[in-house]
């Protein structure tokens, strides 16, 4: 049986070694090489002709998007299938990767058994042509996983700072942060765009959205969780008498999520 040729592209040695270990005795897959940055990845993909490439997005030299966009497929007998594995969880990152030719998207930390299944699935099928539309099912699955990951992160933060899940401001604040992640400029139109958008989704009024979010922030301050709030941002920027506005709080948490790959 002809083995599936797998190339691993990631700047994390532990991840690469973990993947190699996973396929050490596998009779269907052979890890033919690895790369630690985008430039090295482009060279090895064009030279090694892998069937499947596991590709990280955040790397030195050239990022994963650059790898997908700059490969010269004329130098290769076939186009490999790309499985993107990244800590970036935003819907825009997933859509961009898929639009550039990724066949699948997994959010780190990765379940190695799932990754193994996907490698065999895509290694055993005919590679996608460059002009084919990616399978929407994979996009939806990746987006669902990323949204669940983001919801869990925000839930942990809200618990830490003392915002209870039963108050309306909890849901409104979570939605506002997610909107600010997907469309950062909306924070500059918080009254005209952000509040009305949330109000429409939850069948309420913009003024009630504003009040509920303000109440959620007040609850956190009244519970005296200022230390936890400062720990989240990594800076001592607030005191008990220095409560942020709705916009400031939403923007700070959205920026934190973006920096963490949301």
Short mmCIF file of N, CA and C in Angstrom, two decimals, residues 4-9 38 41-46 49-57 59 63-73 76 78-86 94 96-106 115 118-119 121-123 125-130 134-135 138 142 145:
data_model
loop_
_atom_site.label_atom_id
_atom_site.label_comp_id
_atom_site.label_asym_id
_atom_site.label_seq_id
_atom_site.Cartn_x
_atom_site.Cartn_y
_atom_site.Cartn_z
N UNK A 4 0.51 7.63 2.65
CA UNK A 4 0.18 9.05 2.53
C UNK A 4 1.40 9.85 2.99
N UNK A 5 1.86 10.76 2.15
CA UNK A 5 3.03 11.58 2.50
C UNK A 5 2.56 12.84 3.22
N UNK A 6 3.03 13.01 4.45
CA UNK A 6 2.59 14.11 5.31
C UNK A 6 3.76 15.04 5.63
N UNK A 7 3.52 16.35 5.46
CA UNK A 7 4.49 17.37 5.85
C UNK A 7 3.88 18.21 6.96
N UNK A 8 4.66 18.48 8.04
CA UNK A 8 4.16 19.23 9.18
C UNK A 8 4.84 20.59 9.22
N UNK A 9 4.03 21.66 9.24
CA UNK A 9 4.57 23.03 9.26
C UNK A 9 4.08 23.73 10.51
N UNK A 38 7.41 29.93 7.35
CA UNK A 38 6.70 29.91 6.08
C UNK A 38 7.58 29.76 4.86
N UNK A 41 8.63 26.29 4.60
CA UNK A 41 7.45 25.49 4.24
C UNK A 41 7.20 25.52 2.73
N UNK A 42 7.24 26.71 2.14
CA UNK A 42 7.01 26.83 0.69
C UNK A 42 8.03 25.99 -0.08
N UNK A 43 9.29 26.10 0.31
CA UNK A 43 10.35 25.34 -0.37
C UNK A 43 10.10 23.84 -0.26
N UNK A 44 9.78 23.36 0.94
CA UNK A 44 9.63 21.91 1.14
C UNK A 44 8.35 21.37 0.51
N UNK A 45 7.28 22.16 0.54
CA UNK A 45 6.03 21.70 -0.09
C UNK A 45 6.24 21.54 -1.60
N UNK A 46 6.92 22.52 -2.21
CA UNK A 46 7.16 22.46 -3.66
C UNK A 46 8.16 21.37 -4.03
N UNK A 49 6.48 17.40 -2.53
CA UNK A 49 5.19 16.95 -3.08
C UNK A 49 4.38 16.10 -2.10
N UNK A 50 4.06 16.64 -0.93
CA UNK A 50 3.28 15.87 0.05
C UNK A 50 1.83 15.70 -0.40
N UNK A 51 1.18 14.68 0.14
CA UNK A 51 -0.26 14.51 -0.10
C UNK A 51 -1.06 15.42 0.82
N UNK A 52 -0.56 15.56 2.06
CA UNK A 52 -1.25 16.38 3.06
C UNK A 52 -0.23 17.25 3.78
N UNK A 53 -0.63 18.50 4.06
CA UNK A 53 0.21 19.41 4.83
C UNK A 53 -0.57 19.86 6.06
N UNK A 54 0.00 19.64 7.25
CA UNK A 54 -0.55 20.22 8.47
C UNK A 54 0.11 21.58 8.62
N UNK A 55 -0.69 22.64 8.63
CA UNK A 55 -0.14 24.00 8.51
C UNK A 55 -0.61 24.90 9.64
N UNK A 56 0.36 25.45 10.39
CA UNK A 56 0.05 26.48 11.39
C UNK A 56 -0.09 27.82 10.66
N UNK A 57 -0.75 28.78 11.29
CA UNK A 57 -0.91 30.09 10.66
C UNK A 57 0.09 31.12 11.17
N UNK A 59 3.52 32.05 12.18
CA UNK A 59 4.90 31.55 12.06
C UNK A 59 5.83 32.68 11.66
N UNK A 63 3.66 33.87 7.20
CA UNK A 63 2.64 33.15 7.97
C UNK A 63 1.95 32.11 7.10
N UNK A 64 1.03 31.35 7.72
CA UNK A 64 0.35 30.29 7.00
C UNK A 64 -0.48 30.79 5.82
N UNK A 65 -1.09 31.97 5.98
CA UNK A 65 -1.84 32.55 4.88
C UNK A 65 -0.91 32.81 3.69
N UNK A 66 0.30 33.30 4.00
CA UNK A 66 1.27 33.57 2.95
C UNK A 66 1.71 32.30 2.25
N UNK A 67 1.83 31.22 3.01
CA UNK A 67 2.19 29.93 2.41
C UNK A 67 1.11 29.51 1.41
N UNK A 68 -0.14 29.56 1.84
CA UNK A 68 -1.24 29.16 0.97
C UNK A 68 -1.32 30.03 -0.28
N UNK A 69 -1.01 31.32 -0.12
CA UNK A 69 -1.18 32.26 -1.23
C UNK A 69 0.00 32.25 -2.21
N UNK A 70 1.18 31.80 -1.75
CA UNK A 70 2.38 31.98 -2.58
C UNK A 70 2.98 30.70 -3.13
N UNK A 71 2.34 29.58 -2.93
CA UNK A 71 2.86 28.33 -3.50
C UNK A 71 2.71 28.34 -5.02
N UNK A 72 3.71 27.84 -5.70
CA UNK A 72 3.67 27.73 -7.16
C UNK A 72 3.30 26.29 -7.52
N UNK A 73 2.02 26.07 -7.77
CA UNK A 73 1.56 24.70 -8.01
C UNK A 73 2.01 24.17 -9.36
N UNK A 76 4.63 21.55 -9.07
CA UNK A 76 4.25 20.34 -8.35
C UNK A 76 3.35 19.46 -9.21
N UNK A 78 0.92 17.68 -8.22
CA UNK A 78 -0.46 17.78 -7.73
C UNK A 78 -0.51 18.77 -6.58
N UNK A 79 -1.70 19.21 -6.28
CA UNK A 79 -1.91 20.14 -5.17
C UNK A 79 -2.20 19.34 -3.90
N UNK A 80 -1.42 19.56 -2.83
CA UNK A 80 -1.69 18.84 -1.57
C UNK A 80 -2.95 19.36 -0.90
N UNK A 81 -3.50 18.58 0.00
CA UNK A 81 -4.59 19.04 0.84
C UNK A 81 -4.00 19.63 2.12
N UNK A 82 -4.51 20.80 2.51
CA UNK A 82 -3.99 21.51 3.68
C UNK A 82 -4.96 21.39 4.85
N UNK A 83 -4.44 20.94 5.98
CA UNK A 83 -5.19 20.94 7.23
C UNK A 83 -4.58 22.03 8.11
N UNK A 84 -5.29 23.12 8.28
CA UNK A 84 -4.79 24.22 9.10
C UNK A 84 -5.04 23.90 10.57
N UNK A 85 -4.01 24.05 11.38
CA UNK A 85 -4.10 23.81 12.82
C UNK A 85 -3.58 25.07 13.50
N UNK A 86 -4.45 25.78 14.21
CA UNK A 86 -4.04 27.10 14.72
C UNK A 86 -4.79 27.46 16.00
N UNK A 94 -10.78 31.68 9.81
CA UNK A 94 -11.17 30.39 9.22
C UNK A 94 -11.59 30.58 7.77
N UNK A 96 -10.78 32.95 5.74
CA UNK A 96 -9.64 33.34 4.91
C UNK A 96 -8.81 32.13 4.55
N UNK A 97 -8.55 31.26 5.53
CA UNK A 97 -7.75 30.06 5.27
C UNK A 97 -8.42 29.16 4.24
N UNK A 98 -9.71 28.98 4.40
CA UNK A 98 -10.45 28.12 3.47
C UNK A 98 -10.50 28.74 2.08
N UNK A 99 -10.67 30.06 2.02
CA UNK A 99 -10.72 30.74 0.72
C UNK A 99 -9.40 30.64 -0.02
N UNK A 100 -8.30 30.47 0.73
CA UNK A 100 -6.98 30.34 0.12
C UNK A 100 -6.62 28.89 -0.21
N UNK A 101 -7.54 27.98 0.12
CA UNK A 101 -7.32 26.60 -0.30
C UNK A 101 -7.23 25.56 0.79
N UNK A 102 -7.38 25.94 2.06
CA UNK A 102 -7.33 24.94 3.14
C UNK A 102 -8.54 24.01 3.02
N UNK A 103 -8.30 22.73 3.25
CA UNK A 103 -9.38 21.75 3.19
C UNK A 103 -10.09 21.57 4.52
N UNK A 104 -9.38 21.87 5.61
CA UNK A 104 -9.95 21.65 6.94
C UNK A 104 -9.26 22.60 7.91
N UNK A 105 -9.92 22.88 9.04
CA UNK A 105 -9.39 23.82 10.03
C UNK A 105 -9.65 23.25 11.42
N UNK A 106 -8.58 23.08 12.19
CA UNK A 106 -8.69 22.61 13.57
C UNK A 106 -8.10 23.66 14.51
N UNK A 115 -7.12 14.56 14.39
CA UNK A 115 -6.18 15.00 13.36
C UNK A 115 -5.74 13.82 12.50
N UNK A 118 -8.40 12.98 10.02
CA UNK A 118 -8.49 13.95 8.93
C UNK A 118 -7.34 13.77 7.94
N UNK A 119 -6.14 13.48 8.44
CA UNK A 119 -4.99 13.27 7.55
C UNK A 119 -5.28 12.09 6.62
N UNK A 121 -8.22 10.86 5.85
CA UNK A 121 -9.36 11.19 5.01
C UNK A 121 -8.93 11.98 3.79
N UNK A 122 -8.12 13.04 4.02
CA UNK A 122 -7.73 13.90 2.91
C UNK A 122 -6.56 13.32 2.12
N UNK A 123 -5.78 12.44 2.74
CA UNK A 123 -4.67 11.83 2.01
C UNK A 123 -5.11 10.74 1.06
N UNK A 125 -8.05 10.79 -0.67
CA UNK A 125 -8.95 11.27 -1.71
C UNK A 125 -8.18 12.06 -2.75
N UNK A 126 -8.82 12.33 -3.87
CA UNK A 126 -8.19 13.16 -4.90
C UNK A 126 -8.05 14.57 -4.39
N UNK A 127 -6.88 15.19 -4.52
CA UNK A 127 -6.71 16.56 -4.02
C UNK A 127 -7.62 17.53 -4.74
N UNK A 128 -8.02 18.57 -4.04
CA UNK A 128 -8.90 19.58 -4.61
C UNK A 128 -8.16 20.40 -5.65
N UNK A 129 -8.84 20.72 -6.73
CA UNK A 129 -8.27 21.61 -7.72
C UNK A 129 -8.35 23.04 -7.19
N UNK A 130 -7.46 23.87 -7.68
CA UNK A 130 -7.38 25.23 -7.16
C UNK A 130 -8.64 26.04 -7.40
N UNK A 134 -14.26 25.17 -1.61
CA UNK A 134 -14.07 24.30 -0.45
C UNK A 134 -15.41 23.84 0.12
N UNK A 135 -15.42 22.70 0.74
CA UNK A 135 -16.63 22.11 1.29
C UNK A 135 -17.15 22.97 2.44
N UNK A 138 -17.09 21.75 6.23
CA UNK A 138 -15.89 21.89 7.04
C UNK A 138 -15.77 23.30 7.61
N UNK A 142 -15.69 24.14 11.58
CA UNK A 142 -14.57 24.90 12.17
C UNK A 142 -15.08 26.14 12.88
N UNK A 145 -16.64 25.20 16.19
CA UNK A 145 -15.63 24.89 17.21
C UNK A 145 -14.99 26.16 17.73
#
